[in-house]
Short mmCIF file of C-alpha atoms in Angstrom, two decimals:
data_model
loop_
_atom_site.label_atom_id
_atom_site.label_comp_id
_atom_site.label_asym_id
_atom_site.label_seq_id
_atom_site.Cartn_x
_atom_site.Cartn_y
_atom_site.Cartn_z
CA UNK A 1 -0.05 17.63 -22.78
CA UNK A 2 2.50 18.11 -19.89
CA UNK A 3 -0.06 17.33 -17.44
CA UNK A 4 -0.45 14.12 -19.37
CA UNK A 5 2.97 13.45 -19.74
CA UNK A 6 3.68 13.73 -15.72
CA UNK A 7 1.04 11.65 -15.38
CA UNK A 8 1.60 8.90 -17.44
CA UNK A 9 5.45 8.58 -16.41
CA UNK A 10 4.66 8.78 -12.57
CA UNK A 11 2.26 5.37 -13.90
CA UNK A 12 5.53 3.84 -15.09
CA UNK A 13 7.67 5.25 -11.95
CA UNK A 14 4.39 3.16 -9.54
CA UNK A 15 4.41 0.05 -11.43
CA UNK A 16 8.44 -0.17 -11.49
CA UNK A 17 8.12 0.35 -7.43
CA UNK A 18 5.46 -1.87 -6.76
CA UNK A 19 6.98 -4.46 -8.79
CA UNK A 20 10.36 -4.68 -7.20
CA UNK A 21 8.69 -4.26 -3.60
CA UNK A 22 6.79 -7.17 -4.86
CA UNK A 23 9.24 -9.97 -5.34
CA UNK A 24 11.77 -8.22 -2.70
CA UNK A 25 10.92 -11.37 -0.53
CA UNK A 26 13.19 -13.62 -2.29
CA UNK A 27 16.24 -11.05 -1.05
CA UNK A 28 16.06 -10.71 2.52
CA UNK A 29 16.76 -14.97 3.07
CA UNK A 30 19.91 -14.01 1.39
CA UNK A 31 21.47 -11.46 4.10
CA UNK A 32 20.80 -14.48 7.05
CA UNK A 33 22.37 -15.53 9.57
CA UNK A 34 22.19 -11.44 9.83
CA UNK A 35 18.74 -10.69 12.03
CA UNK A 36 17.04 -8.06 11.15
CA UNK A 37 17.61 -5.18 13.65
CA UNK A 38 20.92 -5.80 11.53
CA UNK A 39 19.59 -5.69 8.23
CA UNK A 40 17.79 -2.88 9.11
CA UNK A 41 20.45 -0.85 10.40
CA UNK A 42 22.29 -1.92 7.20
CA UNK A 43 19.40 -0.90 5.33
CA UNK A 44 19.63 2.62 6.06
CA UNK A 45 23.18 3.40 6.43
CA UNK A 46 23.50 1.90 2.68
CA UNK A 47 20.28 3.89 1.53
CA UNK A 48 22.08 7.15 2.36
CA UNK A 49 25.10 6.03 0.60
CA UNK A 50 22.97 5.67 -2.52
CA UNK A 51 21.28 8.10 -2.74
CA UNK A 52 24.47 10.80 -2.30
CA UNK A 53 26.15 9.15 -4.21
CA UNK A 54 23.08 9.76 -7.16
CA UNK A 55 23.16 13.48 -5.80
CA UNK A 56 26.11 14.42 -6.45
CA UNK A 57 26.36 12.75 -9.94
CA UNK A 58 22.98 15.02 -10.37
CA UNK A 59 24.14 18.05 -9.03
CA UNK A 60 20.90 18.49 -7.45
CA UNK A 61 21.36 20.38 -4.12
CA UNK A 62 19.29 23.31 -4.44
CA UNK A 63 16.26 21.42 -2.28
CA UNK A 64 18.25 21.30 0.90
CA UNK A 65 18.55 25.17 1.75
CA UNK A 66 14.48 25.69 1.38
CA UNK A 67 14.14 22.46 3.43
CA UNK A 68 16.27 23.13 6.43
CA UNK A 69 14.39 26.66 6.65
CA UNK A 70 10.82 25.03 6.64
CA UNK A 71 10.64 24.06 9.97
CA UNK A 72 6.79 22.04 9.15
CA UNK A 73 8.53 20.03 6.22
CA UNK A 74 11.64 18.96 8.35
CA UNK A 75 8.90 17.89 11.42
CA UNK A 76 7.17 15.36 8.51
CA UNK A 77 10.08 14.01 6.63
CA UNK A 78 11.25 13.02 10.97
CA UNK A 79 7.49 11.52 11.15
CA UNK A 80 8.22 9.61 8.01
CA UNK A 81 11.75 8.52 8.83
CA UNK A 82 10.36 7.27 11.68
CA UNK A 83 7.42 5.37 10.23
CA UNK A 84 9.15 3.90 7.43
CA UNK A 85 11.75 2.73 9.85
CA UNK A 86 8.77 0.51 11.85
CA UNK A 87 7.82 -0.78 8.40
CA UNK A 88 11.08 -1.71 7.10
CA UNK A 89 11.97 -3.19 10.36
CA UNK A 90 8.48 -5.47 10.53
CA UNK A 91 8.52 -6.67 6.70
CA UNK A 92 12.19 -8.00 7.07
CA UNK A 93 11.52 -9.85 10.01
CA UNK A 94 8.39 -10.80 8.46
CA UNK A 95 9.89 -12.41 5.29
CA UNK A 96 13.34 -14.07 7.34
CA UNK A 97 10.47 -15.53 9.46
CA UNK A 98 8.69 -17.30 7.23
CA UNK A 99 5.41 -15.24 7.32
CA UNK A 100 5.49 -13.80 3.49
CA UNK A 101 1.78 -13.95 3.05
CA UNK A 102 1.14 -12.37 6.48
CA UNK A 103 3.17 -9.20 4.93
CA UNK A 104 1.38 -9.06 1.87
CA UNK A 105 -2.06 -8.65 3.28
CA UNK A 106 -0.33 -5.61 5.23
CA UNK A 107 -0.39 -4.24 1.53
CA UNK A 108 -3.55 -5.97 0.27
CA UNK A 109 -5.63 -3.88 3.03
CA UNK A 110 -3.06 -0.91 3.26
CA UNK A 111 -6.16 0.95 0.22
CA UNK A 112 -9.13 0.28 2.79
CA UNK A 113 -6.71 1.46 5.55
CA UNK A 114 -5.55 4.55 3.55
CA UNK A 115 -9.67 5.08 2.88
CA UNK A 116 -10.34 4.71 7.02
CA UNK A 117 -7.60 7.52 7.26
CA UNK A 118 -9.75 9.87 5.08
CA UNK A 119 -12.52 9.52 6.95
CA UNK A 120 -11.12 9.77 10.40
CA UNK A 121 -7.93 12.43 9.78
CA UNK A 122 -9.11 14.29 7.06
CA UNK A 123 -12.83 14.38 6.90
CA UNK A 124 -13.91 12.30 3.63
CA UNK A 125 -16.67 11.36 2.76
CA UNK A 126 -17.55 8.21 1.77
CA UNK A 127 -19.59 6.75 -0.97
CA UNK A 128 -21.88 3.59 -0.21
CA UNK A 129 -19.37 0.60 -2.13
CA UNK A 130 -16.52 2.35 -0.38
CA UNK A 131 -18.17 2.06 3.00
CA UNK A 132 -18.99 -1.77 2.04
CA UNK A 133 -15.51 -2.13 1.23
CA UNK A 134 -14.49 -1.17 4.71
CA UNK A 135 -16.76 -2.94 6.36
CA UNK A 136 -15.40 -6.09 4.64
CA UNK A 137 -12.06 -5.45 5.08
CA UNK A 138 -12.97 -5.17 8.42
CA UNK A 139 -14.89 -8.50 8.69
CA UNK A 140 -11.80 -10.04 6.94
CA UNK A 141 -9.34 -9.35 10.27
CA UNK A 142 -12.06 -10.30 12.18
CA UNK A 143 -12.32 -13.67 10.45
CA UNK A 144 -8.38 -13.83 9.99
CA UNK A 145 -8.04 -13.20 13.77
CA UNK A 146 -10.06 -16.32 14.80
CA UNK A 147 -7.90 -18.08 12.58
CA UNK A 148 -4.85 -16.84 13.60
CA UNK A 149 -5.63 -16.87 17.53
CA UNK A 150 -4.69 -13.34 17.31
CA UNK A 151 -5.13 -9.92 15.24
CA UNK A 152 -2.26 -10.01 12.47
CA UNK A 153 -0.56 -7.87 13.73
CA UNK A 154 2.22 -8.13 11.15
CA UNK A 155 -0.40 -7.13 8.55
CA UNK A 156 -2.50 -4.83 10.26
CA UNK A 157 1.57 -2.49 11.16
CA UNK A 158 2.66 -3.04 7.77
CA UNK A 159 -1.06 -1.27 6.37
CA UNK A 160 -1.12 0.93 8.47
CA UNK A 161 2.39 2.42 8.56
CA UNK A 162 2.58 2.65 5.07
CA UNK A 163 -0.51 4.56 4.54
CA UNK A 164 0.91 7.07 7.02
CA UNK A 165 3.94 6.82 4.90
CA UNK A 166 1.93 7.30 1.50
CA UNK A 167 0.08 10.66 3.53
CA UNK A 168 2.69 12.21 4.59
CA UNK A 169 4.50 11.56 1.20
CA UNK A 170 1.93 13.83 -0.57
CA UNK A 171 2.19 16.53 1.82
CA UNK A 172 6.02 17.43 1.65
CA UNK A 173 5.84 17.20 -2.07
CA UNK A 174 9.64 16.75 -2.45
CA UNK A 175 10.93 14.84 -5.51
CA UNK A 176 11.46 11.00 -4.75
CA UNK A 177 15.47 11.20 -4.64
CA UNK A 178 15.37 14.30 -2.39
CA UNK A 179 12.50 12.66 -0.01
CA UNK A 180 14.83 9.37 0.40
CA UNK A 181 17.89 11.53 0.64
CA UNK A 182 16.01 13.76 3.69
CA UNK A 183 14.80 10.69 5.50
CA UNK A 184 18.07 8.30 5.48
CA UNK A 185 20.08 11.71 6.68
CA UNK A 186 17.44 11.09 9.83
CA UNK A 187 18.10 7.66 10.12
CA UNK A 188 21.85 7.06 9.38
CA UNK A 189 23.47 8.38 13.06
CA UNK A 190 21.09 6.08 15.11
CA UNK A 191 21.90 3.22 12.56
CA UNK A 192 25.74 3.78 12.30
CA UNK A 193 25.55 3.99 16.08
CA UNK A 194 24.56 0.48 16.30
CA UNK A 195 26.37 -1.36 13.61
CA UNK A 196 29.80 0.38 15.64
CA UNK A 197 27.92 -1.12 19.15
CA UNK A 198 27.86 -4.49 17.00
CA UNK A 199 31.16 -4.15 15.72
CA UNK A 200 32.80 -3.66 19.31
CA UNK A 201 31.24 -6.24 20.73
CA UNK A 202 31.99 -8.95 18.09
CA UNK A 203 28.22 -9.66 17.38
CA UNK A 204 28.62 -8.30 13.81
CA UNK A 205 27.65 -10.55 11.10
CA UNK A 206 29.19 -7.54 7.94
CA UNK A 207 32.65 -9.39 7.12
CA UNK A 208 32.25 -12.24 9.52
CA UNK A 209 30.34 -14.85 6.32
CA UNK A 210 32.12 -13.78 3.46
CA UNK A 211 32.91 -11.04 0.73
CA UNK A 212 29.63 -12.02 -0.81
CA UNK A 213 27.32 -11.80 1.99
CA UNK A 214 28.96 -8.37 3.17
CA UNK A 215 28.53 -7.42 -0.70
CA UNK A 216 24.81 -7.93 -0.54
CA UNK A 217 24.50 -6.26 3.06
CA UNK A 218 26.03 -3.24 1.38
CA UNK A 219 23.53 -4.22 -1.52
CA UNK A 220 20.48 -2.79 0.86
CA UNK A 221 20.79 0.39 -0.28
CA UNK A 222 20.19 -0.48 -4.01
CA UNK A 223 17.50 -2.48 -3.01
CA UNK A 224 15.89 -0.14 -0.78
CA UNK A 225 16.81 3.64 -3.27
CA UNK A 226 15.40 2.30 -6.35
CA UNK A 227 12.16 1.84 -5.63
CA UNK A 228 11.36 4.07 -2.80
CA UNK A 229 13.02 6.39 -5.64
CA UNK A 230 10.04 5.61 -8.20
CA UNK A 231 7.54 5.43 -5.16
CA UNK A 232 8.24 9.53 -4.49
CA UNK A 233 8.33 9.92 -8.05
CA UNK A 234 5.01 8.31 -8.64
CA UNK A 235 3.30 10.17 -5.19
CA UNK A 236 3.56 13.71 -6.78
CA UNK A 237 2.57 12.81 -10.38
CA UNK A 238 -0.70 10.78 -9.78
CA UNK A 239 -3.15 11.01 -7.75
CA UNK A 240 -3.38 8.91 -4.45
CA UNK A 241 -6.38 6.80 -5.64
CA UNK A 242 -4.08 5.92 -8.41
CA UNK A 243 -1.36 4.76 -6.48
CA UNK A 244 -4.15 2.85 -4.65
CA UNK A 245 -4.85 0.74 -7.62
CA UNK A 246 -1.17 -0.07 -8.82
CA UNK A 247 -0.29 -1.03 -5.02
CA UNK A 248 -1.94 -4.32 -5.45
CA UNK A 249 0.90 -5.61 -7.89
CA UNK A 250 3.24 -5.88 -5.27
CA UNK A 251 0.97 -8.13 -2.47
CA UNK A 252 -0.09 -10.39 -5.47
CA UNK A 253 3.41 -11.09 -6.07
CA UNK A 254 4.16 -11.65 -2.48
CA UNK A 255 1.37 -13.93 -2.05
CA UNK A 256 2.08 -16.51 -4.83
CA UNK A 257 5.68 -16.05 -3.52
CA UNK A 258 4.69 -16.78 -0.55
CA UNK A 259 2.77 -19.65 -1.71
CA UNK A 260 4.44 -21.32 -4.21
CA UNK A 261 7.96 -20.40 -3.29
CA UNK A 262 8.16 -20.84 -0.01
CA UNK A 263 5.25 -22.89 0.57
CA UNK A 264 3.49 -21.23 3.41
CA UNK A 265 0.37 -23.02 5.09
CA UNK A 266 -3.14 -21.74 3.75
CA UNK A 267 -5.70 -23.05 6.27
CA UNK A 268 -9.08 -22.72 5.11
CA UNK A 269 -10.00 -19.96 7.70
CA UNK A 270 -7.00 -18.09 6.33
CA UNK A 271 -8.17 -18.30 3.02
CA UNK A 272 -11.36 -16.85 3.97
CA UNK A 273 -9.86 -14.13 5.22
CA UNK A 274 -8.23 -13.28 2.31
CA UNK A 275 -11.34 -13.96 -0.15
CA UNK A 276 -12.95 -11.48 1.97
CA UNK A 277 -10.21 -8.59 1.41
CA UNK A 278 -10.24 -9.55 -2.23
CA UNK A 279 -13.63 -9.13 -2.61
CA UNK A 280 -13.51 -5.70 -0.70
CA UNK A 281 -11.02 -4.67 -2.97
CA UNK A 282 -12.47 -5.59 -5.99
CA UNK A 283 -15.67 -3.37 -5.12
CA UNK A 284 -13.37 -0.62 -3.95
CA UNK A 285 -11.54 -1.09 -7.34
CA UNK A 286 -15.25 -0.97 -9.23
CA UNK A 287 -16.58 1.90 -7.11
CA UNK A 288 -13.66 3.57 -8.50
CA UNK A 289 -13.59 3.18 -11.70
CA UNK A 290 -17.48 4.26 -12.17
CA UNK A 291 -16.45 7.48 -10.20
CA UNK A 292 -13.74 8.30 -12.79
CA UNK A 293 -15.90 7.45 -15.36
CA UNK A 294 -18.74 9.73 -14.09
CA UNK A 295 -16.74 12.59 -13.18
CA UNK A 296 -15.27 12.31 -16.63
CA UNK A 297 -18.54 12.40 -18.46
CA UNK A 298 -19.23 15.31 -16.13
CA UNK A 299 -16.38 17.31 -17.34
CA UNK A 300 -17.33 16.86 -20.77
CA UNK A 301 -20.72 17.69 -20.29
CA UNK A 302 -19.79 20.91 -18.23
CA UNK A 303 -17.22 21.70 -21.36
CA UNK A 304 -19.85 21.60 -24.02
CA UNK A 305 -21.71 23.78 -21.82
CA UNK A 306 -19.23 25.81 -21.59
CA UNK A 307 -18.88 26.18 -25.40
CA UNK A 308 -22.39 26.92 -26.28
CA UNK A 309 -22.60 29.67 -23.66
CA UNK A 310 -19.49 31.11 -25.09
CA UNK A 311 -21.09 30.83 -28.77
CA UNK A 312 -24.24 32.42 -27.70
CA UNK A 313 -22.93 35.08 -26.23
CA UNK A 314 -20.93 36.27 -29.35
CA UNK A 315 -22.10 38.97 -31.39
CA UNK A 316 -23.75 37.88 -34.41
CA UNK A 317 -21.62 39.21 -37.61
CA UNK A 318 -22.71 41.90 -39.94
CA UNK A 319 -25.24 41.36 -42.59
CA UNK A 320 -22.93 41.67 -45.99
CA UNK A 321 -23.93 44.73 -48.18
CA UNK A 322 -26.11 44.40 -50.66
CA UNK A 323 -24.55 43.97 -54.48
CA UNK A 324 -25.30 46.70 -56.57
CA UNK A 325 -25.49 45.88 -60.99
CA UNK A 326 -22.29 47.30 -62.49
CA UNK A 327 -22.73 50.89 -63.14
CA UNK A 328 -25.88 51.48 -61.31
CA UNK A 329 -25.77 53.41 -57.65
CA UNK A 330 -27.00 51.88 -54.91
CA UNK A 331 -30.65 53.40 -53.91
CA UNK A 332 -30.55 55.37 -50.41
CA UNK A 333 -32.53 53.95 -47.52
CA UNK A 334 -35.77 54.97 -46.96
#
């Protein structure tokens, strides 16, 4: 029941974070004339802020000593720091660029990058529809790259720094407040540092547009925390292919953002492109599905095994004795 339980809330802590990363797009416009090195910089000094601010109103401290002393752990929440840093960085210039539905097929193929990781980092193997999958994701940046003139390379950083992210996530196994907590602390010197270098020059745009617009500067760490919160929440409670499936939530939104809000162009070869992940993602999404389904009959069947060996093996109970008429002894055996 608890298992269930962890499970079911770290569904509700995934779709929360997918769904605020997914219309996030209609923020970042706001912070301009602000570029984003500045954003970004903004982005994690504010984060840390947060998120010790939430500690302390939690109390919760006791994560820090066992962390400093596990020399492995601190090495991956730097890698992660690091990598998330490259992502944030990318998807706000990205979105103040006008290339929203370049960003969200970063996250529509970040699943078949995250399967291509298995395989080459950690040995998977794969089944047939999951190889097809790949192989069709892979024939959609070849096809988006003709019509592009390029690789999208806005895309293809975004995927693939966020399934490092997602990796390295389940492998510290620290609680989603902690984890954010750990890797702002990394990035908050280097990002002070150059606000102040901003500052002294002049070149700052915090205070120089207005209360409001310094107001929703600060308002990056909100907007970041929360659902990079639920994110490390949801990577410890369900399992990875899970997260795989809610992730799509947030490039749907980003695409019809980018769309219908902001009225991006959709050339035909680009829209072939992206047929072609769709489609790889809806067989990746099938393949799944049937798996679960099969290992679940499995279970049962290997449970009801289970059962009938465990009956069979059970001593059979005594035969009752025989009734004897009132008043008469029983006869001795023969």
């Amino acid at each position: 029941m608890k298992a269930d339980n962890e499970q079911r809330m770290g569904l509700l802590y995934g779709m929360g974070a997918y769904g605020m990363w997914g219309l996030v797009p209609l923020f970042w416009p706001l912070l301009k004339p602000a570029d984003a090195v500045e954003i970004l910089a903004h982005r994690m000094v504010w984060s840390l802020a947060v998120v010790g601010i939430a500690l302390l109103a939690l109390r919760r401290w006791g994560w820090l000593r066992p962390l400093l002393r596990d020399r492995r752990r601190l090495g991956l929440i730097a890698v992660a720091a690091t990598v998330i840093t490259v992502n944030w960085g990318v998807y706000i210039w990205a979105v103040n660029a006008g290339q929203v539905v370049a960003a969200s097929l970063g996250y529509f193929i970040n699943p078949l990058v995250t399967i291509a990781m298995g395989v080459l980092l950690l040995k998977e193997r794969l089944r047939p529809a999951q190889w097809t999958a790949v192989g069709i994701g892979f024939a959609a940046v070849l096809v988006l790259t003709v019509g592009y003139g390029r690789p999208p390379w806005i895309s293809l950083v975004l995927a693939f720094t966020f399934a490092v992210y997602g990796l390295i996530k389940k492998k510290t196994n620290i609680g989603g407040l902690e984890s954010l907590a750990a890797e702002t602390a990394v990035q908050f010197l280097p990002a002070l540092a150059y606000l102040l270098w901003l500052g002294s020059r002049g070149a700052a745009d915090f205070g120089a547009h207005g209360a409001g617009h310094a107001a929703l500067l600060a308002a990056t760490g909100i907007v970041t925390a929360v659902p990079l919160i639920c994110f490390g929440a949801a990577a410890i409670r369900v399992p990875l292919s899970t997260l795989g499936l809610l992730q799509y939530l947030a490039p749907v939104f980003q695409f019809l953002l980018g769309v219908l809000y902001f009225h991006e162009a959709m050339p035909a070869e680009r829209w072939a492109g992206f047929s072609l992940v769709w489609l790889a993602l809806t067989i990746l999404t099938w393949d799944a599905l049937r798996n679960a389904r099969r290992v679940r009959a499995e279970a049962a069947r290997l449970a009801a095994e289970a059962r009938a060996a465990a009956a069979a093996d059970s001593p059979p109970e005594a035969p009752a004795a025989p009734e004897t008429a009132p008043g008469r002894r029983p006869e001795p055996a023969a």
